[in-house]
Short mmCIF file of C-alpha atoms and ligand atoms in Angstrom, two decimals:
data_model
loop_
_atom_site.label_atom_id
_atom_site.label_comp_id
_atom_site.label_asym_id
_atom_site.label_seq_id
_atom_site.Cartn_x
_atom_site.Cartn_y
_atom_site.Cartn_z
CA UNK Z 1 27.95 4.72 14.14
CA UNK Z 2 26.70 7.01 11.38
CA UNK Z 3 29.41 7.10 8.74
CA UNK Z 4 28.55 10.66 7.69
CA UNK Z 5 29.54 11.97 11.14
CA UNK Z 6 33.14 10.81 10.62
CA UNK Z 7 33.60 9.81 14.25
CA UNK Z 8 36.70 7.75 13.53
CA UNK Z 9 38.60 9.10 16.49
CA UNK Z 10 42.31 8.48 16.89
CA UNK Z 11 43.00 5.90 19.63
CA UNK Z 12 44.88 7.50 22.54
CA UNK Z 13 48.05 5.40 22.21
CA UNK Z 14 48.22 6.13 18.45
CA UNK Z 15 47.79 9.87 19.02
CA UNK Z 16 50.52 9.94 21.65
CA UNK Z 17 52.95 7.87 19.65
CA UNK Z 18 52.32 10.04 16.54
CA UNK Z 19 53.22 13.21 18.41
CA UNK Z 20 56.17 11.61 20.16
CA UNK Z 21 57.67 10.89 16.75
CA UNK Z 22 57.53 14.52 15.70
CA UNK Z 23 60.87 16.16 15.12
CA UNK Z 24 60.34 19.78 16.22
CA UNK Z 25 62.89 22.54 16.82
CA UNK Z 26 60.97 23.73 19.92
CA UNK Z 27 57.97 22.58 21.94
CA UNK Z 28 54.71 24.11 20.72
CA UNK Z 29 52.88 26.47 23.06
CA UNK Z 30 49.66 26.60 21.03
CA UNK Z 31 48.21 23.65 19.12
CA UNK Z 32 45.12 23.59 16.92
CA UNK Z 33 42.98 20.76 15.57
CA UNK Z 34 40.44 21.91 13.01
CA UNK Z 35 38.49 18.62 13.07
CA UNK Z 36 39.05 17.89 16.76
CA UNK Z 37 36.12 15.48 17.40
CA UNK Z 38 36.55 14.10 20.90
CA UNK Z 39 39.85 15.97 21.29
CA UNK Z 40 42.19 12.97 21.24
CA UNK Z 41 44.98 14.69 19.30
CA UNK Z 42 44.86 17.80 21.46
CA UNK Z 43 44.87 15.58 24.57
CA UNK Z 44 47.96 13.88 23.19
CA UNK Z 45 49.59 17.27 22.49
CA UNK Z 46 49.03 18.21 26.16
CA UNK Z 47 50.45 14.86 27.27
CA UNK Z 48 53.53 14.97 25.02
CA UNK Z 49 54.46 18.68 24.96
CA UNK Z 50 53.24 19.66 28.43
CA UNK Z 51 50.26 21.92 28.94
CA UNK Z 52 49.55 23.62 25.59
CA UNK Z 53 47.02 26.26 24.68
CA UNK Z 54 44.48 24.21 22.73
CA UNK Z 55 42.21 25.34 19.91
CA UNK Z 56 39.63 22.96 18.48
CA UNK Z 57 36.96 23.18 15.79
CA UNK Z 58 34.49 20.54 14.67
CA UNK Z 59 31.20 20.65 12.81
CA UNK Z 60 29.81 18.01 15.20
CA UNK Z 61 27.92 19.99 17.87
CA UNK Z 62 27.64 17.00 20.23
CA UNK Z 63 31.37 16.38 20.11
CA UNK Z 64 32.15 20.02 20.90
CA UNK Z 65 29.55 20.13 23.73
CA UNK Z 66 31.15 17.09 25.38
CA UNK Z 67 34.59 18.53 24.93
CA UNK Z 68 33.54 21.89 26.43
CA UNK Z 69 32.49 20.06 29.58
CA UNK Z 70 35.66 18.00 29.75
CA UNK Z 71 38.08 20.75 28.72
CA UNK Z 72 36.57 24.11 29.78
CA UNK Z 73 39.93 25.84 29.33
CA UNK Z 74 40.24 25.03 25.60
CA UNK Z 75 39.12 27.41 22.82
CA UNK Z 76 36.45 25.38 21.09
CA UNK Z 77 34.02 26.19 18.32
CA UNK Z 78 31.46 24.48 16.17
CA UNK Z 79 32.08 25.13 12.51
CA UNK Z 80 32.30 23.61 9.09
CA UNK Z 81 35.90 24.03 8.05
CA UNK Z 82 35.18 23.86 4.35
CA UNK Z 83 32.67 26.70 4.48
CA UNK Z 84 34.59 29.79 5.54
CA UNK Z 85 31.74 31.87 6.81
CA UNK Z 86 30.63 29.29 9.37
CA UNK Z 87 34.01 29.03 11.14
CA UNK Z 88 34.13 31.37 14.13
CA UNK Z 89 37.04 33.77 14.31
CA UNK Z 90 39.54 32.16 16.64
CA UNK Z 91 41.54 33.97 19.31
CA UNK Z 92 45.00 34.95 18.08
CA UNK Z 93 44.86 32.34 15.38
CA UNK Z 94 48.01 33.65 13.79
CA UNK Z 95 49.98 32.42 16.81
CA UNK Z 96 49.36 28.73 16.36
CA UNK Z 97 52.58 26.72 16.57
CA UNK Z 98 51.47 23.26 15.55
CA UNK Z 99 48.48 21.88 13.73
CA UNK Z 100 47.46 18.36 14.78
CA UNK Z 101 44.98 16.82 12.41
CA UNK Z 102 43.14 13.65 11.56
CA UNK Z 103 40.76 14.94 8.88
CA UNK Z 104 37.90 13.01 7.28
CA UNK Z 105 39.29 10.63 4.66
CA UNK Z 106 36.32 10.21 2.36
CA UNK Z 107 33.44 12.14 0.94
CA UNK Z 108 30.79 9.66 -0.20
CA UNK Z 109 31.59 8.49 -3.70
CA UNK Z 110 33.35 11.72 -4.62
CA UNK Z 111 37.03 11.16 -5.26
CA UNK Z 112 37.98 14.81 -5.55
CA UNK Z 113 36.58 18.12 -4.32
CA UNK Z 114 37.29 21.71 -5.35
CA UNK Z 115 39.96 23.47 -3.32
CA UNK Z 116 41.09 27.08 -3.36
CA UNK Z 117 44.45 27.59 -1.69
CA UNK Z 118 46.82 30.54 -1.89
CA UNK Z 119 44.54 32.06 -4.53
CA UNK Z 120 44.87 28.96 -6.73
CA UNK Z 121 42.00 26.62 -7.70
CA UNK Z 122 42.67 22.92 -7.76
CA UNK Z 123 41.12 19.53 -7.08
CA UNK Z 124 42.08 17.20 -4.28
CA UNK Z 125 40.89 14.58 -1.84
CA UNK Z 126 38.67 15.56 1.07
CA UNK Z 127 41.61 15.01 3.47
CA UNK Z 128 43.75 17.37 1.38
CA UNK Z 129 40.96 19.97 1.29
CA UNK Z 130 40.87 19.95 5.11
CA UNK Z 131 44.64 20.09 5.33
CA UNK Z 132 45.02 23.10 3.04
CA UNK Z 133 42.13 24.97 4.63
CA UNK Z 134 43.66 24.38 8.06
CA UNK Z 135 47.04 25.67 6.90
CA UNK Z 136 45.36 28.75 5.49
CA UNK Z 137 43.41 29.36 8.67
CA UNK Z 138 46.17 28.79 11.23
CA UNK Z 139 49.46 29.23 9.37
CA UNK Z 140 51.14 27.01 11.95
CA UNK Z 141 54.76 28.05 12.59
CA UNK Z 142 56.01 24.50 13.05
CA UNK Z 143 53.73 22.97 10.42
CA UNK Z 144 51.59 19.95 11.21
CA UNK Z 145 51.47 16.38 12.38
CA UNK Z 146 48.65 14.68 10.54
CA UNK Z 147 47.07 11.29 10.35
CA UNK Z 148 46.11 10.90 6.73
CA UNK Z 149 45.35 8.26 4.14
CA UNK Z 150 48.73 7.40 2.67
CA UNK Z 151 47.37 8.32 -0.77
CA UNK Z 152 47.72 11.96 0.32
CA UNK Z 153 51.48 11.47 -0.10
CA UNK Z 154 51.43 9.79 -3.48
CA UNK Z 155 48.12 10.00 -5.32
CA UNK Z 156 47.61 11.75 -8.62
CA UNK Z 157 44.37 13.23 -7.20
CA UNK Z 158 46.40 15.21 -4.65
CA UNK Z 159 49.46 15.89 -6.79
CA UNK Z 160 48.77 19.56 -7.59
CA UNK Z 161 47.74 20.36 -4.02
CA UNK Z 162 50.79 18.55 -2.63
CA UNK Z 163 53.13 20.38 -4.97
CA UNK Z 164 51.52 23.70 -4.04
CA UNK Z 165 52.10 23.09 -0.34
CA UNK Z 166 55.58 21.76 -1.07
CA UNK Z 167 56.69 25.15 -2.31
CA UNK Z 168 56.80 26.16 1.39
CA UNK Z 169 56.70 22.90 3.32
CA UNK Z 170 58.13 19.43 3.18
CA UNK Z 171 56.25 16.18 3.77
CA UNK Z 172 57.77 13.32 5.68
CA UNK Z 173 56.06 10.07 6.52
CA UNK Z 174 57.00 9.26 10.12
CA UNK Z 175 54.93 6.11 10.69
CA UNK Z 176 52.56 3.69 9.01
CA UNK Z 177 49.43 2.74 10.92
CA UNK Z 178 47.90 -0.70 10.83
CA UNK Z 179 44.71 -1.07 8.80
CA UNK Z 180 42.67 -1.81 11.92
CA UNK Z 181 43.68 1.37 13.80
CA UNK Z 182 40.24 2.98 13.47
CA UNK Z 183 37.39 0.94 14.80
CA UNK Z 184 34.75 0.52 12.10
CA UNK Z 185 36.97 1.57 9.18
CA UNK Z 186 39.70 -0.33 7.33
CA UNK Z 187 42.05 2.21 5.86
CA UNK Z 188 45.76 2.48 5.08
CA UNK Z 189 46.82 5.55 7.03
CA UNK Z 190 50.15 7.15 7.85
CA UNK Z 191 51.44 9.71 10.29
CA UNK Z 192 52.94 12.56 8.29
CA UNK Z 193 54.96 15.50 9.50
CA UNK Z 194 54.69 18.64 7.38
CA UNK Z 195 57.46 21.07 8.28
CA UNK Z 196 58.32 24.53 7.01
CA UNK Z 197 61.03 24.58 4.32
CA UNK Z 198 61.38 23.07 0.88
CA UNK Z 199 62.06 19.37 0.51
CA UNK Z 200 65.70 18.53 0.30
CA UNK Z 201 66.73 14.93 0.90
CA UNK Z 202 67.86 14.37 4.51
CA UNK Z 203 71.13 12.76 5.54
CA UNK Z 204 69.15 9.63 6.24
CA UNK Z 205 67.73 9.69 2.73
CA UNK Z 206 71.05 10.29 0.99
CA UNK Z 207 74.00 8.55 2.49
CA UNK Z 208 77.24 10.43 2.65
CA UNK Z 209 78.88 10.70 -0.76
CA UNK Z 210 75.77 9.81 -2.81
CA UNK Z 211 75.43 12.23 -5.68
CA UNK Z 212 72.00 12.81 -7.16
CA UNK Z 213 71.37 10.72 -10.29
CA UNK Z 214 69.23 12.26 -13.00
CA UNK Z 215 66.67 10.06 -14.74
CA UNK Z 216 63.75 10.53 -17.10
CA UNK Z 217 60.58 8.59 -16.42
CA UNK Z 218 59.13 7.16 -19.62
CA UNK Z 219 55.65 5.78 -19.21
CA UNK Z 220 54.50 3.38 -21.92
CA UNK Z 221 51.03 3.96 -23.34
CA UNK Z 222 50.31 1.34 -25.99
CA UNK Z 223 47.85 -1.27 -24.76
CA UNK Z 224 48.32 -4.80 -26.00
CA UNK Z 225 44.93 -4.89 -27.72
CA UNK Z 226 45.71 -1.76 -29.78
CA UNK Z 227 49.05 -3.10 -30.91
CA UNK Z 228 49.41 -4.00 -34.61
CA UNK Z 229 52.17 -6.57 -34.91
CA UNK Z 230 54.36 -6.36 -37.96
CA UNK Z 231 57.76 -7.44 -39.16
CA UNK Z 232 58.55 -3.75 -39.47
CA UNK Z 233 58.43 -1.04 -36.84
CA UNK Z 234 59.84 -0.86 -33.34
CA UNK Z 235 60.15 -3.72 -30.84
CA UNK Z 236 57.04 -3.76 -28.62
CA UNK Z 237 57.87 -4.36 -24.97
CA UNK Z 238 55.16 -5.53 -22.56
CA UNK Z 239 55.68 -6.22 -18.84
CA UNK Z 240 55.78 -9.99 -19.51
CA UNK Z 241 58.78 -9.38 -21.82
CA UNK Z 242 60.92 -7.59 -19.24
CA UNK Z 243 62.48 -10.80 -17.89
CA UNK Z 244 63.42 -12.00 -21.39
CA UNK Z 245 64.97 -8.67 -22.33
CA UNK Z 246 66.91 -8.45 -19.06
CA UNK Z 247 68.29 -11.97 -19.42
CA UNK Z 248 69.15 -11.84 -23.13
CA UNK Z 249 70.16 -8.17 -23.06
CA UNK Z 250 68.33 -7.71 -26.35
CA UNK Z 251 64.94 -6.83 -27.82
CA UNK Z 252 65.60 -9.09 -30.85
CA UNK Z 253 63.04 -11.73 -29.84
CA UNK Z 254 60.18 -9.26 -29.31
CA UNK Z 255 57.44 -8.73 -31.86
CA UNK Z 256 57.46 -5.37 -33.63
CA UNK Z 257 54.73 -2.77 -33.84
CA UNK Z 258 53.91 -0.19 -36.46
CA UNK Z 259 51.84 1.81 -33.97
CA UNK Z 260 53.66 4.90 -32.74
CA UNK Z 261 52.48 5.85 -29.25
CA UNK Z 262 53.79 7.77 -26.26
CA UNK Z 263 56.43 5.92 -24.29
CA UNK Z 264 59.25 5.12 -26.71
CA UNK Z 265 62.78 4.91 -25.44
CA UNK Z 266 66.30 3.78 -26.25
CA UNK Z 267 69.64 3.63 -24.43
CA UNK Z 268 70.38 2.92 -20.75
CA UNK Z 269 67.21 2.12 -18.82
CA UNK Z 270 65.76 0.28 -15.87
CA UNK Z 271 62.44 -1.30 -16.86
CA UNK Z 272 59.73 -1.45 -14.22
CA UNK Z 273 56.38 -3.23 -14.51
CA UNK Z 274 53.54 -0.87 -13.61
CA UNK Z 275 51.28 -3.70 -12.44
CA UNK Z 276 52.28 -6.81 -10.47
CA UNK Z 277 55.00 -7.05 -7.82
CA UNK Z 278 58.39 -7.36 -9.55
CA UNK Z 279 61.25 -9.51 -8.28
CA UNK Z 280 64.70 -8.01 -7.93
CA UNK Z 281 66.18 -10.04 -10.79
CA UNK Z 282 64.22 -8.09 -13.42
CA UNK Z 283 64.79 -4.58 -12.10
CA UNK Z 284 68.20 -4.19 -13.75
CA UNK Z 285 70.11 -1.64 -15.76
CA UNK Z 286 70.27 -2.57 -19.44
CA UNK Z 287 70.84 -0.96 -22.79
CA UNK Z 288 68.04 -0.88 -25.38
CA UNK Z 289 69.95 -0.83 -28.66
CA UNK Z 290 66.96 0.24 -30.75
CA UNK Z 291 64.06 2.62 -30.17
CA UNK Z 292 61.49 0.50 -28.29
CA UNK Z 293 57.76 1.04 -27.84
CA UNK Z 294 56.68 0.40 -24.23
CA UNK Z 295 53.27 -1.05 -23.43
CA UNK Z 296 50.98 0.75 -20.98
CA UNK Z 297 52.11 -1.71 -18.31
CA UNK Z 298 55.79 -0.72 -18.48
CA UNK Z 299 57.64 2.26 -17.04
CA UNK Z 300 61.26 2.93 -17.98
CA UNK Z 301 63.75 4.97 -16.00
CA UNK Z 302 66.05 6.33 -18.67
CA UNK Z 303 69.64 7.42 -17.93
CA UNK Z 304 72.22 9.34 -19.91
CA UNK Z 305 74.92 6.70 -19.39
CA UNK Z 306 75.71 3.22 -18.12
CA UNK Z 307 77.35 4.37 -14.86
CA UNK Z 308 74.22 6.26 -13.78
CA UNK Z 309 71.96 3.34 -14.66
CA UNK Z 310 74.09 0.87 -12.68
CA UNK Z 311 74.33 3.20 -9.70
CA UNK Z 312 70.54 3.69 -9.74
CA UNK Z 313 70.06 -0.09 -9.87
CA UNK Z 314 72.26 -0.48 -6.76
CA UNK Z 315 70.33 2.22 -4.90
CA UNK Z 316 66.98 0.63 -5.69
CA UNK Z 317 68.23 -2.82 -4.66
CA UNK Z 318 69.71 -1.46 -1.42
CA UNK Z 319 66.16 -0.42 -0.37
CA UNK Z 320 64.34 -3.29 -2.07
CA UNK Z 321 61.65 -3.85 0.56
CA UNK Z 322 60.68 -0.19 0.39
CA UNK Z 323 60.65 -0.31 -3.41
CA UNK Z 324 58.26 -3.29 -3.39
CA UNK Z 325 56.16 -1.41 -0.84
CA UNK Z 326 55.40 1.13 -3.59
CA UNK Z 327 53.15 -1.48 -5.20
CA UNK Z 328 49.76 -1.12 -3.59
CA UNK Z 329 46.12 -1.83 -4.30
CA UNK Z 330 43.51 -4.24 -3.12
CA UNK Z 331 43.47 -6.31 -6.36
CA UNK Z 332 46.57 -6.52 -8.54
CA UNK Z 333 49.26 -4.39 -6.92
CA UNK Z 334 50.42 -1.43 -8.97
CA UNK Z 335 52.76 1.53 -8.75
CA UNK Z 336 51.97 5.10 -9.83
CA UNK Z 337 54.39 7.58 -11.39
CA UNK Z 338 53.98 10.03 -8.51
CA UNK Z 339 54.57 7.33 -5.86
CA UNK Z 340 57.62 6.11 -7.76
CA UNK Z 341 59.18 9.52 -8.36
CA UNK Z 342 58.59 10.62 -4.75
CA UNK Z 343 60.32 7.49 -3.47
CA UNK Z 344 63.18 7.72 -5.99
CA UNK Z 345 63.95 11.19 -4.66
CA UNK Z 346 64.55 9.61 -1.24
CA UNK Z 347 67.34 7.47 -2.76
CA UNK Z 348 68.76 10.51 -4.56
CA UNK Z 349 67.39 9.68 -8.01
CA UNK Z 350 65.86 12.88 -9.37
CA UNK Z 351 63.29 12.28 -12.09
CA UNK Z 352 61.65 14.31 -14.82
CA UNK Z 353 58.65 12.95 -16.69
C1 SAM F 401 38.46 11.19 11.73
S1 SAM F 401 37.66 12.23 12.90
C2 SAM F 401 39.02 12.84 13.79
C3 SAM F 401 38.72 13.50 15.07
C4 SAM F 401 39.92 13.87 15.95
N1 SAM F 401 40.79 14.84 15.29
C5 SAM F 401 40.72 12.66 16.35
O1 SAM F 401 41.83 12.49 15.85
O2 SAM F 401 40.22 11.85 17.13
C6 SAM F 401 37.17 13.52 11.81
C7 SAM F 401 36.42 14.65 12.47
O3 SAM F 401 36.20 15.63 11.45
C8 SAM F 401 34.97 16.27 11.70
N2 SAM F 401 34.55 16.91 10.45
C9 SAM F 401 34.17 16.32 9.31
N3 SAM F 401 33.94 17.24 8.35
C10 SAM F 401 34.19 18.45 8.91
C11 SAM F 401 34.12 19.79 8.45
N4 SAM F 401 33.75 20.06 7.20
N5 SAM F 401 34.44 20.80 9.30
C12 SAM F 401 34.81 20.52 10.58
N6 SAM F 401 34.88 19.27 11.09
C13 SAM F 401 34.57 18.25 10.26
C14 SAM F 401 34.07 15.13 12.18
O4 SAM F 401 32.98 15.62 12.91
C15 SAM F 401 35.07 14.31 13.02
O5 SAM F 401 35.02 14.69 14.37
#
């Protein structure tokens, strides 16, 4: 299969189960898929929601020709979604209820492409570029159910685009797909529902009575090889020191550094290694008595008082498996600030960087 044609179609059972998981206030009457390929997601929409008016676009002429024969009643067009002028004007496009989408995930070696959305220029992944363009084109009343690389939810590449869409919509992951879902491609994908309205943590995310805890994320920046050890200066805390500091409750045994870099903190914190899966015994609230320089492999969540730090520790531990799931990567597992802060918001820990 030629990779550049992106024919990684959604298996039927995956498409149906993705749409069955959607939480919608009413059943859509019109659904659109702007990269419809063989039409699997629109087929699933017809199976799950009853007969829906179906609009499909794809740049692959063969795919659209086959689909026209199989589904003569659908509104289908050949067009390149990322080049405005080649997309045919669609019938009553402003009346689309739900967008169903499994966009292309990659674009050769290019990590990011240029996107213009809502008059704003930004960079983002190819999947995000398709998503935003589709929202602009269809303005779906109920939002979208998309199959996307999970990085779309967390990556720094897509952060600006995500935040832009989040001013009117909220993202919710509703399922993880197994790596072998798409024949011929190994990719970590999720089913994501994007619904109108700003993100506010759901009842499921915040249990009754949980108040939001405020925290500051302090990301260390000093790499070990740039450190200049000295008897003077601030204690220098690397990820391999976290265990010692948690167990002794002190930074006394650390070496000091005279280098002043970003990522210094003091007071009530929870220290988190950026790289390497942590175990629960080191992710603990503790008080740093002196201003401490964090290495580039350490992230600190800093709290204004002991009660908040202890409460945050309990919340993280109560969802420990999910917290460890934030560490991803094919080599050494690592967590990113955006992945961490997004997840913390689901346990009612609001962060500022
Ligand atoms: C991963 S497949 C998904 C197809 C279908 N939505 C499904 O779930 O089975 C991606 C589709 O995007 C189409 N595509 C890729 N780039 C496109 C573009 N710029 N404009 C329109 N369609 C595009 C490909 O032809 C392919 O059919």
